[in-house]
PDB file of N, CA and C in Angstrom:
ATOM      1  N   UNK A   1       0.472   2.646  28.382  1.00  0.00           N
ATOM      2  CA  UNK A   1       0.952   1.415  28.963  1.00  0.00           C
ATOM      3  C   UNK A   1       1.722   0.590  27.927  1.00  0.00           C
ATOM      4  N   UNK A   2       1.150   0.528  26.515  1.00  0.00           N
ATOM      5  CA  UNK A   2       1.396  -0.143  25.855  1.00  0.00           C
ATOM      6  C   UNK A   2       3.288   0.182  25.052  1.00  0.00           C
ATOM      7  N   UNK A   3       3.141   1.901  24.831  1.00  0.00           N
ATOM      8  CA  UNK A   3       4.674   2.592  24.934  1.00  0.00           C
ATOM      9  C   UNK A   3       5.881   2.272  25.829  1.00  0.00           C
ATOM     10  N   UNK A   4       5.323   1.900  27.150  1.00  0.00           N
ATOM     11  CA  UNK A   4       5.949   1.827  28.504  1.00  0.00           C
ATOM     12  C   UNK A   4       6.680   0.609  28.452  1.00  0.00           C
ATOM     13  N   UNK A   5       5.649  -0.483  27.785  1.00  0.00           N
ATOM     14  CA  UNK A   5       6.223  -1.632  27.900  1.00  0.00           C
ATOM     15  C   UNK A   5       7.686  -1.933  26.319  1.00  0.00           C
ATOM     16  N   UNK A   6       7.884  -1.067  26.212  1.00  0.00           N
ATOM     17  CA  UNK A   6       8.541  -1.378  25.229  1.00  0.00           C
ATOM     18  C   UNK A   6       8.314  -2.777  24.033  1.00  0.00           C
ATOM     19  N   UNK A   7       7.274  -3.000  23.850  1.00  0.00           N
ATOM     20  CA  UNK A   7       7.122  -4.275  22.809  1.00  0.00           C
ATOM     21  C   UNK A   7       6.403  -3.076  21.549  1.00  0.00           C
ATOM     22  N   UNK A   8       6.445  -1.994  21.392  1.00  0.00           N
ATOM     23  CA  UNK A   8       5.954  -1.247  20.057  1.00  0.00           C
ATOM     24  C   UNK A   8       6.731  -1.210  19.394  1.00  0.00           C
ATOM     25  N   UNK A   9       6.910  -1.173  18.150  1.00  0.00           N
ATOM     26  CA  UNK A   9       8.042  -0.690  16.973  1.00  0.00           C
ATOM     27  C   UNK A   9       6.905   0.123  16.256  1.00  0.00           C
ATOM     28  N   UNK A  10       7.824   0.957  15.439  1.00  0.00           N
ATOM     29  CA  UNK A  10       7.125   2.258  14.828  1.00  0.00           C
ATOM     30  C   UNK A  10       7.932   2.056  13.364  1.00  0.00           C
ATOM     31  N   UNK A  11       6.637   2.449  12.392  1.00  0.00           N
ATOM     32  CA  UNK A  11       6.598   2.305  11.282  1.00  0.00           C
ATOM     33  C   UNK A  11       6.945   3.007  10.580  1.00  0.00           C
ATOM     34  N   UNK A  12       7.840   3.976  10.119  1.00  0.00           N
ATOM     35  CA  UNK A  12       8.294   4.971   9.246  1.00  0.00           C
ATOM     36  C   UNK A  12       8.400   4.837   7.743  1.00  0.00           C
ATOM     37  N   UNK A  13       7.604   3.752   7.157  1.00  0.00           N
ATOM     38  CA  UNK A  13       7.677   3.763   5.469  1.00  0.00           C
ATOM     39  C   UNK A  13       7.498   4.931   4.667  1.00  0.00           C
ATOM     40  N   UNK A  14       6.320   5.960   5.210  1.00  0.00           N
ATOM     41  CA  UNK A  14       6.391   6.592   4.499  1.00  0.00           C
ATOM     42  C   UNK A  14       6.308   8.041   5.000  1.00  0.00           C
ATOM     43  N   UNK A  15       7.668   8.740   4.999  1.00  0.00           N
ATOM     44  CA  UNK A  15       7.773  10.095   5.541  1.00  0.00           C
ATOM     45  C   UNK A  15       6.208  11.116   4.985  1.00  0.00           C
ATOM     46  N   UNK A  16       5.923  11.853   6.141  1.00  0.00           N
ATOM     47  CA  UNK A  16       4.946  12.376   5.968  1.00  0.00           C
ATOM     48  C   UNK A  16       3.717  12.544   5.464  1.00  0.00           C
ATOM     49  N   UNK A  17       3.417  10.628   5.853  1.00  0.00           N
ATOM     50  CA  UNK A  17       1.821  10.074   5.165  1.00  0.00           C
ATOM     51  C   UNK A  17       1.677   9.299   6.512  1.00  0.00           C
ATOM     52  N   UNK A  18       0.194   9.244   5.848  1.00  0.00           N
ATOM     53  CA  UNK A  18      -0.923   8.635   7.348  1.00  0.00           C
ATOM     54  C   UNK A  18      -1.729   7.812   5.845  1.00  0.00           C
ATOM     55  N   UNK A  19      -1.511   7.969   5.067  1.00  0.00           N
ATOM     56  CA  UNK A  19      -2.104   7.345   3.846  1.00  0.00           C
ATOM     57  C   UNK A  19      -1.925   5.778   3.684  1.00  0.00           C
ATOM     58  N   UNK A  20      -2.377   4.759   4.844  1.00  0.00           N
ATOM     59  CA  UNK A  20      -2.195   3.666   4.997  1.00  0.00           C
ATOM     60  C   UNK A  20      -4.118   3.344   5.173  1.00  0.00           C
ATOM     61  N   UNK A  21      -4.493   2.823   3.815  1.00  0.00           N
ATOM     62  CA  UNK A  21      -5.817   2.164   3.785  1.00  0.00           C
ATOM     63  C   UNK A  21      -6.487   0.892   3.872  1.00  0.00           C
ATOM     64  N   UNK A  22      -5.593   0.193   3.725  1.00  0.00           N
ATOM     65  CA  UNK A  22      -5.818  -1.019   3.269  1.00  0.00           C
ATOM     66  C   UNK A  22      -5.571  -1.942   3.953  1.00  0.00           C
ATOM     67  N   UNK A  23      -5.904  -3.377   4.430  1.00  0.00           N
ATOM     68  CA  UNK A  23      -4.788  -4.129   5.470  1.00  0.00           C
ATOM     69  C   UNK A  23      -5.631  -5.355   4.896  1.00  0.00           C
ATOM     70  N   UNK A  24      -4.592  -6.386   5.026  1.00  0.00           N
ATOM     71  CA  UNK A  24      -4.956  -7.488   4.179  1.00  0.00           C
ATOM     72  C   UNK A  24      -3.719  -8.891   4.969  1.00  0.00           C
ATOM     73  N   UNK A  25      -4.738  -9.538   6.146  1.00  0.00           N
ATOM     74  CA  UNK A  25      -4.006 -10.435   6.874  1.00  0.00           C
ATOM     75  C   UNK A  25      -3.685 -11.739   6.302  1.00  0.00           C
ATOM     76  N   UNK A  26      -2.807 -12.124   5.675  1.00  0.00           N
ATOM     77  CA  UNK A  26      -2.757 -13.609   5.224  1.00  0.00           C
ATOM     78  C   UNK A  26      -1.899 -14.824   6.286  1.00  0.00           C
ATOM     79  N   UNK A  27      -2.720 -14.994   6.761  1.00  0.00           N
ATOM     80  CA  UNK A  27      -2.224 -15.846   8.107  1.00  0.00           C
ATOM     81  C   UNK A  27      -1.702 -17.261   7.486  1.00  0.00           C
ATOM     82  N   UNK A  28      -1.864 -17.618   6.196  1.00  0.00           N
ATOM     83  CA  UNK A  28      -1.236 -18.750   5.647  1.00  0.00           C
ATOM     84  C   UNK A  28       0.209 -18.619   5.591  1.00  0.00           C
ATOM     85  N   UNK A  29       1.003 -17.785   5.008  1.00  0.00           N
ATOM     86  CA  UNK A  29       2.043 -16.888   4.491  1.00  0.00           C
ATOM     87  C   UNK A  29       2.665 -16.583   5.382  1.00  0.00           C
ATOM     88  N   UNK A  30       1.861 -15.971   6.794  1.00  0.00           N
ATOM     89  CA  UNK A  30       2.329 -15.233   7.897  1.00  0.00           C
ATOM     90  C   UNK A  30       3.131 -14.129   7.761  1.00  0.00           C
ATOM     91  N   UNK A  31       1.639 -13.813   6.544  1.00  0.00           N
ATOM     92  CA  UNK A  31       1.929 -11.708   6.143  1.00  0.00           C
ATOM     93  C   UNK A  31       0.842 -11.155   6.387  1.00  0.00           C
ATOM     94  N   UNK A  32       1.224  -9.808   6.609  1.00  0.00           N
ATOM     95  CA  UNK A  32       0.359  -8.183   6.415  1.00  0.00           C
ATOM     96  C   UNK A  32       0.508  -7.968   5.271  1.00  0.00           C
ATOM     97  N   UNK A  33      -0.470  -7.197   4.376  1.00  0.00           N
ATOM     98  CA  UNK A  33      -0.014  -6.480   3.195  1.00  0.00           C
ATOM     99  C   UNK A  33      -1.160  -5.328   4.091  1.00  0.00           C
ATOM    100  N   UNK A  34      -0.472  -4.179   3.141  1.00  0.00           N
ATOM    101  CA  UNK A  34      -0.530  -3.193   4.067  1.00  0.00           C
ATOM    102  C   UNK A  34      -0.695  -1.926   2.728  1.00  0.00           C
ATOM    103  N   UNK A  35      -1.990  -1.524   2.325  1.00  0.00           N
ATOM    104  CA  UNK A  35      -1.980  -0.516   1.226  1.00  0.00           C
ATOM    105  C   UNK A  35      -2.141   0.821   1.174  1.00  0.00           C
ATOM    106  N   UNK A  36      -1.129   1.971   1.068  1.00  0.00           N
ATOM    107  CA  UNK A  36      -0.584   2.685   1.483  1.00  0.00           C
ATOM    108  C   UNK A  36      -0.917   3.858   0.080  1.00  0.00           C
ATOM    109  N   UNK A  37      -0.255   5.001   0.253  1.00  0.00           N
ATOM    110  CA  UNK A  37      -0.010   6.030  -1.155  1.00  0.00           C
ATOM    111  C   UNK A  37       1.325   5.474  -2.236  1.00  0.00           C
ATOM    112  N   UNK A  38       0.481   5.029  -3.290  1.00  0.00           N
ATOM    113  CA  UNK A  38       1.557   4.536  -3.898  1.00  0.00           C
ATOM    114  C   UNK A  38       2.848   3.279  -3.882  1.00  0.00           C
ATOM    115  N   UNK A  39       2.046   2.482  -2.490  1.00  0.00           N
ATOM    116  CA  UNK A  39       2.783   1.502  -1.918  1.00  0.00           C
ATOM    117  C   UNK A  39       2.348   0.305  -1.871  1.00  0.00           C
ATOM    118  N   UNK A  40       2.401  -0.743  -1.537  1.00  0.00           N
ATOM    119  CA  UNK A  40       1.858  -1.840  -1.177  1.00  0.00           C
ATOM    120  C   UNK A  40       2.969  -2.624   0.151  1.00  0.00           C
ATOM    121  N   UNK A  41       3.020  -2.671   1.205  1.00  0.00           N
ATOM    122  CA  UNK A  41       3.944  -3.024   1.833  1.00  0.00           C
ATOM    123  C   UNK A  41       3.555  -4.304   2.897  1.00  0.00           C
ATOM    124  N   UNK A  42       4.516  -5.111   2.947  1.00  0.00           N
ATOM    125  CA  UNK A  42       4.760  -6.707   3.096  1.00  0.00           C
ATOM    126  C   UNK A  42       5.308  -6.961   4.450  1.00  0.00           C
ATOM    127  N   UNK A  43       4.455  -7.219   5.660  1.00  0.00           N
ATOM    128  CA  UNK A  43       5.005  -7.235   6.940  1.00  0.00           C
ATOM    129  C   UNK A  43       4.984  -9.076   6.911  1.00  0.00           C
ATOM    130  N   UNK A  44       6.028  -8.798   7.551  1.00  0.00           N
ATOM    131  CA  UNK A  44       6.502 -10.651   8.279  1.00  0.00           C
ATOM    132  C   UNK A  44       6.017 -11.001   9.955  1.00  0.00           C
ATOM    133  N   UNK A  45       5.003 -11.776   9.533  1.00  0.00           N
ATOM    134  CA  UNK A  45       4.236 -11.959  10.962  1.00  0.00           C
ATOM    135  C   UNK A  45       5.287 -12.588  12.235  1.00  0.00           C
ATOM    136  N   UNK A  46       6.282 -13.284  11.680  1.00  0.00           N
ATOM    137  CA  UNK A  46       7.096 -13.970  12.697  1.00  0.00           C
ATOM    138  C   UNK A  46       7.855 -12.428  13.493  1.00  0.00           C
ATOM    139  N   UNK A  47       8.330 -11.863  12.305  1.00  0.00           N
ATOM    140  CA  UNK A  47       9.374 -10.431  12.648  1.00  0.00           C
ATOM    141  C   UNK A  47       9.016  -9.159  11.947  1.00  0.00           C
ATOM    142  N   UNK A  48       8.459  -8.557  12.637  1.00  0.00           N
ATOM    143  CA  UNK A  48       7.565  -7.548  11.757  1.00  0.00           C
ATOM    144  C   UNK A  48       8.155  -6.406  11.409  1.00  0.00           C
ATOM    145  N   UNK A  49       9.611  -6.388  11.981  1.00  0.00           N
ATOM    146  CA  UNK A  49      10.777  -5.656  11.362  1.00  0.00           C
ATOM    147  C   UNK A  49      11.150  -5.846  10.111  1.00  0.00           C
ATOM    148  N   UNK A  50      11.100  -7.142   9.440  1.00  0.00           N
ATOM    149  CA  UNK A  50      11.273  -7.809   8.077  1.00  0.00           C
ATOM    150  C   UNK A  50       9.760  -7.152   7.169  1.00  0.00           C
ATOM    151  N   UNK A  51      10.144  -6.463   6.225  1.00  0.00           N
ATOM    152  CA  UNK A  51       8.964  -5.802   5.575  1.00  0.00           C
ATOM    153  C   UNK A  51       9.819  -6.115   4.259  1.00  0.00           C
ATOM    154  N   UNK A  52       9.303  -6.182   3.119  1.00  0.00           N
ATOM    155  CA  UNK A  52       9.009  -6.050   1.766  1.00  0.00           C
ATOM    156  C   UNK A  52       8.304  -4.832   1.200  1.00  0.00           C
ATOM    157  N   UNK A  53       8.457  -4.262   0.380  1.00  0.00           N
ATOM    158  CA  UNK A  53       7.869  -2.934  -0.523  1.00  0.00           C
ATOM    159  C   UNK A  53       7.560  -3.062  -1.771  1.00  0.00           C
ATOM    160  N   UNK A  54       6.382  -2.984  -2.315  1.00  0.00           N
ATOM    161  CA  UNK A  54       5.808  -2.658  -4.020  1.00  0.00           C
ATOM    162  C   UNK A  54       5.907  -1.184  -3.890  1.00  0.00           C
ATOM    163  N   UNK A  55       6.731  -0.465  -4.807  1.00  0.00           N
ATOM    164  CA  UNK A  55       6.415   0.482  -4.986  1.00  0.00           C
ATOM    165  C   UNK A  55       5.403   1.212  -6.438  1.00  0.00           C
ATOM    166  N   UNK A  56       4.001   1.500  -6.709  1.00  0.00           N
ATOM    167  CA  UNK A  56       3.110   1.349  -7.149  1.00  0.00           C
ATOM    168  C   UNK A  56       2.371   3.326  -7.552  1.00  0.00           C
ATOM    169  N   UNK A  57       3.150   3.585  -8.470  1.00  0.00           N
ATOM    170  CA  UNK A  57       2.645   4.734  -8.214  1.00  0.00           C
ATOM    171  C   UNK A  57       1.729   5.572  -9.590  1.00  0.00           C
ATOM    172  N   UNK A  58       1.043   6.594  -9.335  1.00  0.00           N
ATOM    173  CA  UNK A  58       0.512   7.066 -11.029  1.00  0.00           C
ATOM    174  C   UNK A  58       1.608   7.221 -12.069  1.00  0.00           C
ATOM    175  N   UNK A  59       0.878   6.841 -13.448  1.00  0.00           N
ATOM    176  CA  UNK A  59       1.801   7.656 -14.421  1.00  0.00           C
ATOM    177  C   UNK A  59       2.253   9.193 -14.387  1.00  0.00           C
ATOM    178  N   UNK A  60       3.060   9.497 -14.824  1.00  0.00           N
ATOM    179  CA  UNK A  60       3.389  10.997 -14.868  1.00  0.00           C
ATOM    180  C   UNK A  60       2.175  11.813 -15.640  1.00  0.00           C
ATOM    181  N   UNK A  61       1.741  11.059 -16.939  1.00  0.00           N
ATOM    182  CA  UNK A  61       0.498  11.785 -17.673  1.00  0.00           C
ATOM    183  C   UNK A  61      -1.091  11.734 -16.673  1.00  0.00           C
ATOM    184  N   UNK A  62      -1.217  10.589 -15.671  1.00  0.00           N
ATOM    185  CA  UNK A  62      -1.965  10.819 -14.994  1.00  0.00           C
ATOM    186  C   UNK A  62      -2.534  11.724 -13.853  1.00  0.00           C
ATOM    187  N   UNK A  63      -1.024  11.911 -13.640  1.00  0.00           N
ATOM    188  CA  UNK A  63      -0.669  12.777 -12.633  1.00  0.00           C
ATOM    189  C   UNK A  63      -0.901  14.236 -13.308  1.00  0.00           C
ATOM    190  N   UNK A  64      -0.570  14.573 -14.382  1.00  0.00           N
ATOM    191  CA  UNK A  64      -0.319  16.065 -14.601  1.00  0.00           C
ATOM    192  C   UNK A  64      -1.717  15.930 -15.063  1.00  0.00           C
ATOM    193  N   UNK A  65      -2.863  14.704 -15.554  1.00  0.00           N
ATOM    194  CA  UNK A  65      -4.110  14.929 -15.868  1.00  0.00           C
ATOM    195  C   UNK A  65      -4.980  15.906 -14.560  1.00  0.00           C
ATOM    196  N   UNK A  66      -4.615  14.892 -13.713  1.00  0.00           N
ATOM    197  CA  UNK A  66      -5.134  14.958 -12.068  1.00  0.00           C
ATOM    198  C   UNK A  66      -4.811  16.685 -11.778  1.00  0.00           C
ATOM    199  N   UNK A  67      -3.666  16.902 -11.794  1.00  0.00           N
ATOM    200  CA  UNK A  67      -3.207  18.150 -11.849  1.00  0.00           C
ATOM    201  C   UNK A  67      -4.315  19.409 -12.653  1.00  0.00           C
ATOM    202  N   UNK A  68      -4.022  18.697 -13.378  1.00  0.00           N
ATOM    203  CA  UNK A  68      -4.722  20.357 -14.561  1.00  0.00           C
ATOM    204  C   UNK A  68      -6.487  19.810 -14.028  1.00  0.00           C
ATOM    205  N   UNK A  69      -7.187  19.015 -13.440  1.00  0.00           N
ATOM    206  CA  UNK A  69      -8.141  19.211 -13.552  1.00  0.00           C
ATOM    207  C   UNK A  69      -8.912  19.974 -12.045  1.00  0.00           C
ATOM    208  N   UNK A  70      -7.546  20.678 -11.422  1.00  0.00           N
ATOM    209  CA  UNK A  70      -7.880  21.444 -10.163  1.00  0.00           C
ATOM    210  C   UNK A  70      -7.434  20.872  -8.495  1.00  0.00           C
ATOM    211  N   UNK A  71      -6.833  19.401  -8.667  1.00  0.00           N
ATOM    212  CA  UNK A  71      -6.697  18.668  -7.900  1.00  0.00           C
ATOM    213  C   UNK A  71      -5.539  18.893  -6.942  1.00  0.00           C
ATOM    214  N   UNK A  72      -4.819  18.338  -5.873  1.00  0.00           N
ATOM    215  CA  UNK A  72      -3.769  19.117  -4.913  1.00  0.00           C
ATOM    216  C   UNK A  72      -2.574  17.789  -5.544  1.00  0.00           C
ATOM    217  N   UNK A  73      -1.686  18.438  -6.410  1.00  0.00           N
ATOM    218  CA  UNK A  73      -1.029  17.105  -7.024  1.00  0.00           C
ATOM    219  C   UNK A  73      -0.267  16.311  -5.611  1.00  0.00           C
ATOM    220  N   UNK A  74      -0.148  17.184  -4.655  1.00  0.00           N
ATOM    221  CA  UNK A  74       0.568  15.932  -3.211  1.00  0.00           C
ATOM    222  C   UNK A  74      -0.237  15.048  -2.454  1.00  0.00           C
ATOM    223  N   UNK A  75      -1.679  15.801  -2.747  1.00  0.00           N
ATOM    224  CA  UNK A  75      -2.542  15.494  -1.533  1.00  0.00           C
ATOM    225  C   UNK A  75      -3.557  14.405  -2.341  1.00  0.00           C
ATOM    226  N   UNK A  76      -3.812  14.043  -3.799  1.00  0.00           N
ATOM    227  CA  UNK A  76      -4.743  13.528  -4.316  1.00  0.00           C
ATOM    228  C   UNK A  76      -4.325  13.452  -5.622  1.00  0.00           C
ATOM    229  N   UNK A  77      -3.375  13.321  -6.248  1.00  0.00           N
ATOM    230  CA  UNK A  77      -2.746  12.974  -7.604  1.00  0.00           C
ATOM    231  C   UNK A  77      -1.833  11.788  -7.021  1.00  0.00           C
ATOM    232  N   UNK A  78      -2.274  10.617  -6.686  1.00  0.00           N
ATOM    233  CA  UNK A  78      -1.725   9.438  -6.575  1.00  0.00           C
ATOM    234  C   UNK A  78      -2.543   8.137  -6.545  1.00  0.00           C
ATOM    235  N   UNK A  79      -1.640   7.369  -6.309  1.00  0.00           N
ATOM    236  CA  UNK A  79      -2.088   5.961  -6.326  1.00  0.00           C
ATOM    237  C   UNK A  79      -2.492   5.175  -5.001  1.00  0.00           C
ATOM    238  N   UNK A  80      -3.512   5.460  -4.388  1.00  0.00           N
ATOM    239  CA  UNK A  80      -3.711   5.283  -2.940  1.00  0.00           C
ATOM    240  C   UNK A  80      -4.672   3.827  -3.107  1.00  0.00           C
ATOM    241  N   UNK A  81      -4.076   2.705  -2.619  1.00  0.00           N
ATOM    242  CA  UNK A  81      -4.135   1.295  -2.428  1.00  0.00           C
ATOM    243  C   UNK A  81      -5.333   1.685  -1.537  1.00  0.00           C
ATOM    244  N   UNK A  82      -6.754   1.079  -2.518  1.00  0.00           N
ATOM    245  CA  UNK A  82      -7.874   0.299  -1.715  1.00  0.00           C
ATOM    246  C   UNK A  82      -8.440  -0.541  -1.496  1.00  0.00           C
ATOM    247  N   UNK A  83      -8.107  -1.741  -2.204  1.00  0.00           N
ATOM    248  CA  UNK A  83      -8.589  -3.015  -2.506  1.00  0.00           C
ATOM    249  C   UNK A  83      -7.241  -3.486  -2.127  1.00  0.00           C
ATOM    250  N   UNK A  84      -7.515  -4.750  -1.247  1.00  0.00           N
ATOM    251  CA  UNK A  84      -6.155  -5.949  -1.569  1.00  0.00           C
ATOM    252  C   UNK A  84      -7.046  -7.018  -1.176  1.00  0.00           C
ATOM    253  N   UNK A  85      -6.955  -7.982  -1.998  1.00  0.00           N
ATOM    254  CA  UNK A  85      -7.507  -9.022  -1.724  1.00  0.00           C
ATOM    255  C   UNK A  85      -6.976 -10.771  -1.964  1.00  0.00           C
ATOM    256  N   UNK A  86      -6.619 -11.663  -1.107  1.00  0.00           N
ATOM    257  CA  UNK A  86      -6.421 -13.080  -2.343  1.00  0.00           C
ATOM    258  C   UNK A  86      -7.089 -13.500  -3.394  1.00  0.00           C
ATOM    259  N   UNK A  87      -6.090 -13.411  -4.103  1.00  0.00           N
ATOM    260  CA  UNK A  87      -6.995 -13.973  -5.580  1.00  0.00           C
ATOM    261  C   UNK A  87      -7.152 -15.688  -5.325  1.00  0.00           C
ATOM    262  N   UNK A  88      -5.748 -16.035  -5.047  1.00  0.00           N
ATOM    263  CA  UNK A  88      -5.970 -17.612  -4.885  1.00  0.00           C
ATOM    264  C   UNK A  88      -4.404 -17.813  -4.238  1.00  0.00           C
ATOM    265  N   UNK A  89      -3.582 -19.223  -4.359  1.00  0.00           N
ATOM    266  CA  UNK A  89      -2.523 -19.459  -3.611  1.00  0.00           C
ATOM    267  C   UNK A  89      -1.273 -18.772  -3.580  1.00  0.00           C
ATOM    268  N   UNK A  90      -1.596 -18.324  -5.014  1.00  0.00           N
ATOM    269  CA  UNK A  90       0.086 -17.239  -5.900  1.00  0.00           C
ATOM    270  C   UNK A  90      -0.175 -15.925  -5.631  1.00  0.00           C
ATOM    271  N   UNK A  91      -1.779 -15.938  -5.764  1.00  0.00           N
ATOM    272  CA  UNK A  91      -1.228 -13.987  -6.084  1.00  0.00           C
ATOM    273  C   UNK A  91      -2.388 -13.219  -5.343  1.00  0.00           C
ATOM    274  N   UNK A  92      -2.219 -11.761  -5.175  1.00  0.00           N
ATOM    275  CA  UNK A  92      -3.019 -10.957  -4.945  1.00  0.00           C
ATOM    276  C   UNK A  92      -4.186 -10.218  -5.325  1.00  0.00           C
ATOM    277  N   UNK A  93      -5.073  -9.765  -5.156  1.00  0.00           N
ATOM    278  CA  UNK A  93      -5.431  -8.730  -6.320  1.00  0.00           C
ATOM    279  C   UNK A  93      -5.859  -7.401  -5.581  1.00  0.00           C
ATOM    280  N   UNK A  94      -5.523  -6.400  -6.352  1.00  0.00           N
ATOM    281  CA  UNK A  94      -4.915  -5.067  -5.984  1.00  0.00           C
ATOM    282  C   UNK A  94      -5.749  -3.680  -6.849  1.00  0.00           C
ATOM    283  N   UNK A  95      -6.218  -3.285  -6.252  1.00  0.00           N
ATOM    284  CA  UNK A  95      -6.303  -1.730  -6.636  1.00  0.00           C
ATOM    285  C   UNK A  95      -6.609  -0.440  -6.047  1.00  0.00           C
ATOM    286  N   UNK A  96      -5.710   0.270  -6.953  1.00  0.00           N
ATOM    287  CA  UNK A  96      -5.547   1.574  -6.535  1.00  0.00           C
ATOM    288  C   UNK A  96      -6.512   2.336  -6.893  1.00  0.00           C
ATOM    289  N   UNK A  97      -6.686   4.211  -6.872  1.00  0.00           N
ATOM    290  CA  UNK A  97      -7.237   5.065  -6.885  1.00  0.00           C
ATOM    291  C   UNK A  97      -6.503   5.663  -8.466  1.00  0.00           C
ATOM    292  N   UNK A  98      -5.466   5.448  -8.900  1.00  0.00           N
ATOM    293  CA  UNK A  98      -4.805   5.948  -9.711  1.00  0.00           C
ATOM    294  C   UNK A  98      -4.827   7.031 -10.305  1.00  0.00           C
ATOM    295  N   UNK A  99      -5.181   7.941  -9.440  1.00  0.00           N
ATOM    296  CA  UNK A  99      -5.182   9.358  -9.561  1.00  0.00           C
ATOM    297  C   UNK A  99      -5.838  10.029 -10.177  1.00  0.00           C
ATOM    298  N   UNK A 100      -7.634   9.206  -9.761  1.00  0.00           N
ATOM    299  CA  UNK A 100      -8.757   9.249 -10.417  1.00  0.00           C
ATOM    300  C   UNK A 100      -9.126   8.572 -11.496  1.00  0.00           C
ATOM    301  N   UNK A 101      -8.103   7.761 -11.705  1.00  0.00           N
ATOM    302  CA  UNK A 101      -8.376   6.742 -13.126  1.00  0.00           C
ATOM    303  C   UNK A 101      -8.062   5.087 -12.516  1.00  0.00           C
ATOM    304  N   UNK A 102      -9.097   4.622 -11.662  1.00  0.00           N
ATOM    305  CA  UNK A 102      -9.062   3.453 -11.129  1.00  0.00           C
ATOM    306  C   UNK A 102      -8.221   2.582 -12.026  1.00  0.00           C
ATOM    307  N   UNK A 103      -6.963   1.777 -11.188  1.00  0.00           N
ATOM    308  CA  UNK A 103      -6.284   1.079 -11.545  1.00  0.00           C
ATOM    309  C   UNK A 103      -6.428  -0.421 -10.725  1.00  0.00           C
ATOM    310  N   UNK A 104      -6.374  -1.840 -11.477  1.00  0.00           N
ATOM    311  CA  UNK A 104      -6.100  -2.939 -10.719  1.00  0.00           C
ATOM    312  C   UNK A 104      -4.941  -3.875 -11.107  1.00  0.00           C
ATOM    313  N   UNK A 105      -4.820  -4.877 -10.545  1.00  0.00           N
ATOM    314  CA  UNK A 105      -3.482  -5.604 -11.015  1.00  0.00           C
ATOM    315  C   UNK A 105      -3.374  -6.856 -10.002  1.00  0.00           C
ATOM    316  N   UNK A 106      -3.117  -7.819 -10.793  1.00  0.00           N
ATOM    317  CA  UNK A 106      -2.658  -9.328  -9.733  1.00  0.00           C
ATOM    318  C   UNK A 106      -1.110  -8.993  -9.286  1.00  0.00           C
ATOM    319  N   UNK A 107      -0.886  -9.238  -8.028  1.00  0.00           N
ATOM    320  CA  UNK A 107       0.466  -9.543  -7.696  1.00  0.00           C
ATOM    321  C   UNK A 107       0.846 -10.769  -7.084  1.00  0.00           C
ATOM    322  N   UNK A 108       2.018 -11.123  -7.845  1.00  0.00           N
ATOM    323  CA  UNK A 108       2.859 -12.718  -7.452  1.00  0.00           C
ATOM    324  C   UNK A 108       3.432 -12.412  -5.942  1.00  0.00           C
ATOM    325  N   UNK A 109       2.304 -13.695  -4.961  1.00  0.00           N
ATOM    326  CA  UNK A 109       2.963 -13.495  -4.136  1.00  0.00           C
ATOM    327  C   UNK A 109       4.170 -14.874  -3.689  1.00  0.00           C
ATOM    328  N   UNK A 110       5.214 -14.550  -2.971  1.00  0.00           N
ATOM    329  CA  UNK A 110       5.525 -16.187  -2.939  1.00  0.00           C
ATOM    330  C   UNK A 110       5.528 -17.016  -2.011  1.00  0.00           C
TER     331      UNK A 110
END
């Protein structure tokens, strides 16, 4: 019903991932943050066509760590956003999986 009515838009950020974990509503802002493989992505509540992108991904040495220790480097040698949270009025706080080497980080939001 909901297809039928034409009010869906479809999300294509990231070709051939379902790797969207995270969702983080800031109704002050009138954003989504939205934590993804290696992404962090910025929906506009007024127009949710209007998106923003962090692109957020492992180091290369992490990656080839992840690698040599038996791991599927496409499927689990990345940076998969699980935490997003407000820190306070400016910024975010953020972390990833970092490709088994937990990573965090504030982000400026504006």
């Amino acid at each position: 019903e909901m297809l039928e009515s034409s009010n869906i838009i479809n999300f294509n950020g990231l070709a051939n991932s379902s790797s969207y974990h995270t969702f983080l509503l800031d109704e002050e802002r009138s954003r989504l943050y939205v934590g993804a493989k290696d992404h962090i992505f910025s929906f506009n509540l007024v127009n949710i066509k209007e998106y923003q992108k962090i692109v957020w991904p492992v180091s290369h040495s992490r990656r080839d760590e992840c690698k040599w220790a038996g791991k599927d480097i496409l499927r689990e040698c990345a940076n998969f956003i699980k935490v997003l949270k407000a820190y306070n009025s400016t910024h975010l706080y953020a972390c990833g999986t970092g490709a088994f080497h937990p990573v965090c980080t504030y982000i400026e939001v504006g």
